[in-house]
Amino acid sequence: MSQQNQQNGNGRDFVLGSLIGGLVGAAVALLFAPKSGRELRENINSNSSEWKERAGEWKDVAYEKSGVWKDKAVESSSQLSKNVTEKSQQFSGAVKDKVKNFRSNEEDEAEKAAQEVAEAIEEAAQELEKQQDSTTSSNL
């Protein structure tokens, strides 16, 4: 008997759900029913003119914003160009100074080396003369 009651309950729930669904569907269909041709054309025309006005406003705003952005971009790029120029000049000056210092250091070192070589040659010459003098005096 409990099976029969369940089957009757399931059938009743199905019928009740179908009835409620049908009523909701009918209400939605009445709310969204299409308008007559004349009303629909009037609505389309009024909405299209509103959208056209909005598009014109958006276009004007876009032109204004693009002008502002262009000015900012020009200003930023000119400032960046100035900064790069200044930094490159500073860097160039620093490199030139380093090269001058390096060259002067090399020249100083070369001069010192040349002096040392000259002194070594003089010492060797003096030593050679001493040896020659000593060999000539011993031969006599």
PDB file of C-alpha atoms in Angstrom:
ATOM      1  CA  MET A   1       0.000   0.000   0.000  1.00  0.00           C
ATOM      2  CA  SER A   2       2.825   2.384   0.613  1.00  0.00           C
ATOM      3  CA  GLN A   3       3.973   1.838  -2.966  1.00  0.00           C
ATOM      4  CA  GLN A   4       0.589   2.889  -4.267  1.00  0.00           C
ATOM      5  CA  ASN A   5       0.638   6.039  -2.140  1.00  0.00           C
ATOM      6  CA  GLN A   6       4.118   6.916  -3.446  1.00  0.00           C
ATOM      7  CA  GLN A   7       3.025   6.448  -7.036  1.00  0.00           C
ATOM      8  CA  ASN A   8      -0.048   8.594  -6.471  1.00  0.00           C
ATOM      9  CA  GLY A   9       2.115  11.255  -4.768  1.00  0.00           C
ATOM     10  CA  ASN A  10       4.652  11.257  -7.603  1.00  0.00           C
ATOM     11  CA  GLY A  11       1.888  11.610 -10.189  1.00  0.00           C
ATOM     12  CA  ARG A  12       0.272  14.423  -8.265  1.00  0.00           C
ATOM     13  CA  ASP A  13       3.636  16.280  -7.948  1.00  0.00           C
ATOM     14  CA  PHE A  14       4.212  15.913 -11.671  1.00  0.00           C
ATOM     15  CA  VAL A  15       0.802  17.332 -12.542  1.00  0.00           C
ATOM     16  CA  LEU A  16       1.175  20.172 -10.031  1.00  0.00           C
ATOM     17  CA  GLY A  17       4.664  21.053 -11.401  1.00  0.00           C
ATOM     18  CA  SER A  18       3.387  20.999 -14.952  1.00  0.00           C
ATOM     19  CA  LEU A  19       0.470  23.265 -14.030  1.00  0.00           C
ATOM     20  CA  ILE A  20       2.718  25.795 -12.224  1.00  0.00           C
ATOM     21  CA  GLY A  21       5.258  25.739 -15.076  1.00  0.00           C
ATOM     22  CA  GLY A  22       2.493  26.333 -17.607  1.00  0.00           C
ATOM     23  CA  LEU A  23       1.140  29.311 -15.632  1.00  0.00           C
ATOM     24  CA  VAL A  24       4.608  30.884 -15.269  1.00  0.00           C
ATOM     25  CA  GLY A  25       5.299  30.357 -18.980  1.00  0.00           C
ATOM     26  CA  ALA A  26       1.993  31.996 -19.932  1.00  0.00           C
ATOM     27  CA  ALA A  27       2.707  35.005 -17.703  1.00  0.00           C
ATOM     28  CA  VAL A  28       6.157  35.473 -19.210  1.00  0.00           C
ATOM     29  CA  ALA A  29       4.734  35.149 -22.724  1.00  0.00           C
ATOM     30  CA  LEU A  30       2.143  37.866 -22.009  1.00  0.00           C
ATOM     31  CA  LEU A  31       4.778  40.203 -20.540  1.00  0.00           C
ATOM     32  CA  PHE A  32       7.125  39.819 -23.488  1.00  0.00           C
ATOM     33  CA  ALA A  33       4.570  39.634 -26.261  1.00  0.00           C
ATOM     34  CA  PRO A  34       5.699  41.385 -29.464  1.00  0.00           C
ATOM     35  CA  LYS A  35       4.360  44.816 -30.285  1.00  0.00           C
ATOM     36  CA  SER A  36       2.554  45.770 -33.431  1.00  0.00           C
ATOM     37  CA  GLY A  37       4.656  46.643 -36.492  1.00  0.00           C
ATOM     38  CA  ARG A  38       4.110  50.400 -36.132  1.00  0.00           C
ATOM     39  CA  GLU A  39       5.067  50.416 -32.430  1.00  0.00           C
ATOM     40  CA  LEU A  40       8.132  48.280 -33.094  1.00  0.00           C
ATOM     41  CA  ARG A  41       9.383  50.591 -35.890  1.00  0.00           C
ATOM     42  CA  GLU A  42       8.865  53.661 -33.686  1.00  0.00           C
ATOM     43  CA  ASN A  43      10.832  52.064 -30.853  1.00  0.00           C
ATOM     44  CA  ILE A  44      13.645  51.034 -33.200  1.00  0.00           C
ATOM     45  CA  ASN A  45      13.855  54.575 -34.658  1.00  0.00           C
ATOM     46  CA  SER A  46      13.903  56.270 -31.255  1.00  0.00           C
ATOM     47  CA  ASN A  47      16.472  53.830 -29.880  1.00  0.00           C
ATOM     48  CA  SER A  48      18.692  54.180 -32.955  1.00  0.00           C
ATOM     49  CA  SER A  49      18.681  57.985 -32.684  1.00  0.00           C
ATOM     50  CA  GLU A  50      19.611  57.707 -28.983  1.00  0.00           C
ATOM     51  CA  TRP A  51      22.470  55.343 -29.817  1.00  0.00           C
ATOM     52  CA  LYS A  52      23.629  57.674 -32.585  1.00  0.00           C
ATOM     53  CA  GLU A  53      23.765  60.591 -30.114  1.00  0.00           C
ATOM     54  CA  ARG A  54      25.664  58.483 -27.590  1.00  0.00           C
ATOM     55  CA  ALA A  55      28.151  57.381 -30.249  1.00  0.00           C
ATOM     56  CA  GLY A  56      28.743  61.032 -31.172  1.00  0.00           C
ATOM     57  CA  GLU A  57      29.369  61.890 -27.516  1.00  0.00           C
ATOM     58  CA  TRP A  58      31.784  58.961 -27.148  1.00  0.00           C
ATOM     59  CA  LYS A  59      33.584  60.096 -30.304  1.00  0.00           C
ATOM     60  CA  ASP A  60      34.017  63.608 -28.890  1.00  0.00           C
ATOM     61  CA  VAL A  61      35.313  62.225 -25.603  1.00  0.00           C
ATOM     62  CA  ALA A  62      37.729  59.968 -27.474  1.00  0.00           C
ATOM     63  CA  TYR A  63      39.069  62.949 -29.485  1.00  0.00           C
ATOM     64  CA  GLU A  64      39.585  64.965 -26.293  1.00  0.00           C
ATOM     65  CA  LYS A  65      41.311  62.105 -24.495  1.00  0.00           C
ATOM     66  CA  SER A  66      43.537  61.315 -27.468  1.00  0.00           C
ATOM     67  CA  GLY A  67      44.645  64.961 -27.633  1.00  0.00           C
ATOM     68  CA  VAL A  68      45.534  64.924 -23.952  1.00  0.00           C
ATOM     69  CA  TRP A  69      47.372  61.609 -24.282  1.00  0.00           C
ATOM     70  CA  LYS A  70      49.243  62.897 -27.346  1.00  0.00           C
ATOM     71  CA  ASP A  71      50.388  65.982 -25.451  1.00  0.00           C
ATOM     72  CA  LYS A  72      51.535  63.857 -22.528  1.00  0.00           C
ATOM     73  CA  ALA A  73      53.395  61.497 -24.854  1.00  0.00           C
ATOM     74  CA  VAL A  74      55.150  64.398 -26.622  1.00  0.00           C
ATOM     75  CA  GLU A  75      56.113  65.950 -23.294  1.00  0.00           C
ATOM     76  CA  SER A  76      57.347  62.648 -21.892  1.00  0.00           C
ATOM     77  CA  SER A  77      59.369  61.815 -24.991  1.00  0.00           C
ATOM     78  CA  SER A  78      61.000  65.253 -25.088  1.00  0.00           C
ATOM     79  CA  GLN A  79      61.891  65.008 -21.397  1.00  0.00           C
ATOM     80  CA  LEU A  80      63.253  61.505 -21.940  1.00  0.00           C
ATOM     81  CA  SER A  81      65.286  62.733 -24.902  1.00  0.00           C
ATOM     82  CA  LYS A  82      66.761  65.534 -22.788  1.00  0.00           C
ATOM     83  CA  ASN A  83      67.629  63.126 -19.994  1.00  0.00           C
ATOM     84  CA  VAL A  84      69.275  60.689 -22.389  1.00  0.00           C
ATOM     85  CA  THR A  85      71.273  63.488 -23.999  1.00  0.00           C
ATOM     86  CA  GLU A  86      72.452  64.794 -20.636  1.00  0.00           C
ATOM     87  CA  LYS A  87      73.385  61.366 -19.352  1.00  0.00           C
ATOM     88  CA  SER A  88      75.211  60.459 -22.553  1.00  0.00           C
ATOM     89  CA  GLN A  89      77.195  63.703 -22.388  1.00  0.00           C
ATOM     90  CA  GLN A  90      78.095  63.030 -18.759  1.00  0.00           C
ATOM     91  CA  PHE A  91      79.089  59.476 -19.587  1.00  0.00           C
ATOM     92  CA  SER A  92      81.098  60.627 -22.606  1.00  0.00           C
ATOM     93  CA  GLY A  93      82.935  63.182 -20.478  1.00  0.00           C
ATOM     94  CA  ALA A  94      83.676  60.587 -17.827  1.00  0.00           C
ATOM     95  CA  VAL A  95      85.018  58.162 -20.443  1.00  0.00           C
ATOM     96  CA  LYS A  96      87.193  60.879 -21.988  1.00  0.00           C
ATOM     97  CA  ASP A  97      88.617  61.709 -18.559  1.00  0.00           C
ATOM     98  CA  LYS A  98      89.354  58.051 -17.887  1.00  0.00           C
ATOM     99  CA  VAL A  99      91.051  57.660 -21.270  1.00  0.00           C
ATOM    100  CA  LYS A 100      93.157  60.793 -20.663  1.00  0.00           C
ATOM    101  CA  ASN A 101      94.162  59.529 -17.229  1.00  0.00           C
ATOM    102  CA  PHE A 102      94.960  56.120 -18.660  1.00  0.00           C
ATOM    103  CA  ARG A 103      97.041  57.616 -21.461  1.00  0.00           C
ATOM    104  CA  SER A 104      98.907  59.925 -19.097  1.00  0.00           C
ATOM    105  CA  ASN A 105      99.539  56.980 -16.768  1.00  0.00           C
ATOM    106  CA  GLU A 106     100.807  54.914 -19.704  1.00  0.00           C
ATOM    107  CA  GLU A 107     103.015  57.763 -20.866  1.00  0.00           C
ATOM    108  CA  ASP A 108     104.395  58.198 -17.346  1.00  0.00           C
ATOM    109  CA  GLU A 109     105.059  54.491 -17.058  1.00  0.00           C
ATOM    110  CA  ALA A 110     106.642  54.371 -20.517  1.00  0.00           C
ATOM    111  CA  GLU A 111     108.831  57.320 -19.636  1.00  0.00           C
ATOM    112  CA  LYS A 112     109.865  55.665 -16.369  1.00  0.00           C
ATOM    113  CA  ALA A 113     110.609  52.426 -18.192  1.00  0.00           C
ATOM    114  CA  ALA A 114     112.664  54.289 -20.804  1.00  0.00           C
ATOM    115  CA  GLN A 115     114.635  56.024 -18.037  1.00  0.00           C
ATOM    116  CA  GLU A 116     115.253  52.722 -16.283  1.00  0.00           C
ATOM    117  CA  VAL A 117     116.449  51.151 -19.543  1.00  0.00           C
ATOM    118  CA  ALA A 118     118.725  54.139 -20.208  1.00  0.00           C
ATOM    119  CA  GLU A 119     120.132  53.916 -16.679  1.00  0.00           C
ATOM    120  CA  ALA A 120     120.666  50.175 -17.070  1.00  0.00           C
ATOM    121  CA  ILE A 121     122.470  50.764 -20.389  1.00  0.00           C
ATOM    122  CA  GLU A 122     124.696  53.421 -18.768  1.00  0.00           C
ATOM    123  CA  GLU A 123     125.497  51.112 -15.862  1.00  0.00           C
ATOM    124  CA  ALA A 124     126.283  48.270 -18.270  1.00  0.00           C
ATOM    125  CA  ALA A 125     128.477  50.614 -20.314  1.00  0.00           C
ATOM    126  CA  GLN A 126     130.322  51.778 -17.188  1.00  0.00           C
ATOM    127  CA  GLU A 127     130.748  48.185 -16.069  1.00  0.00           C
ATOM    128  CA  LEU A 128     132.055  47.251 -19.492  1.00  0.00           C
ATOM    129  CA  GLU A 129     134.510  50.152 -19.433  1.00  0.00           C
ATOM    130  CA  LYS A 130     135.712  49.109 -15.987  1.00  0.00           C
ATOM    131  CA  GLN A 131     136.234  45.569 -17.211  1.00  0.00           C
ATOM    132  CA  GLN A 132     138.094  46.776 -20.286  1.00  0.00           C
ATOM    133  CA  ASP A 133     140.223  49.082 -18.178  1.00  0.00           C
ATOM    134  CA  SER A 134     141.035  46.299 -15.794  1.00  0.00           C
ATOM    135  CA  THR A 135     141.913  43.897 -18.624  1.00  0.00           C
ATOM    136  CA  THR A 136     144.050  46.468 -20.385  1.00  0.00           C
ATOM    137  CA  SER A 137     145.883  47.402 -17.178  1.00  0.00           C
ATOM    138  CA  SER A 138     146.496  43.759 -16.365  1.00  0.00           C
ATOM    139  CA  ASN A 139     147.886  43.186 -19.864  1.00  0.00           C
ATOM    140  CA  LEU A 140     150.387  45.900 -19.419  1.00  0.00           C
TER     141      LEU A 140
END
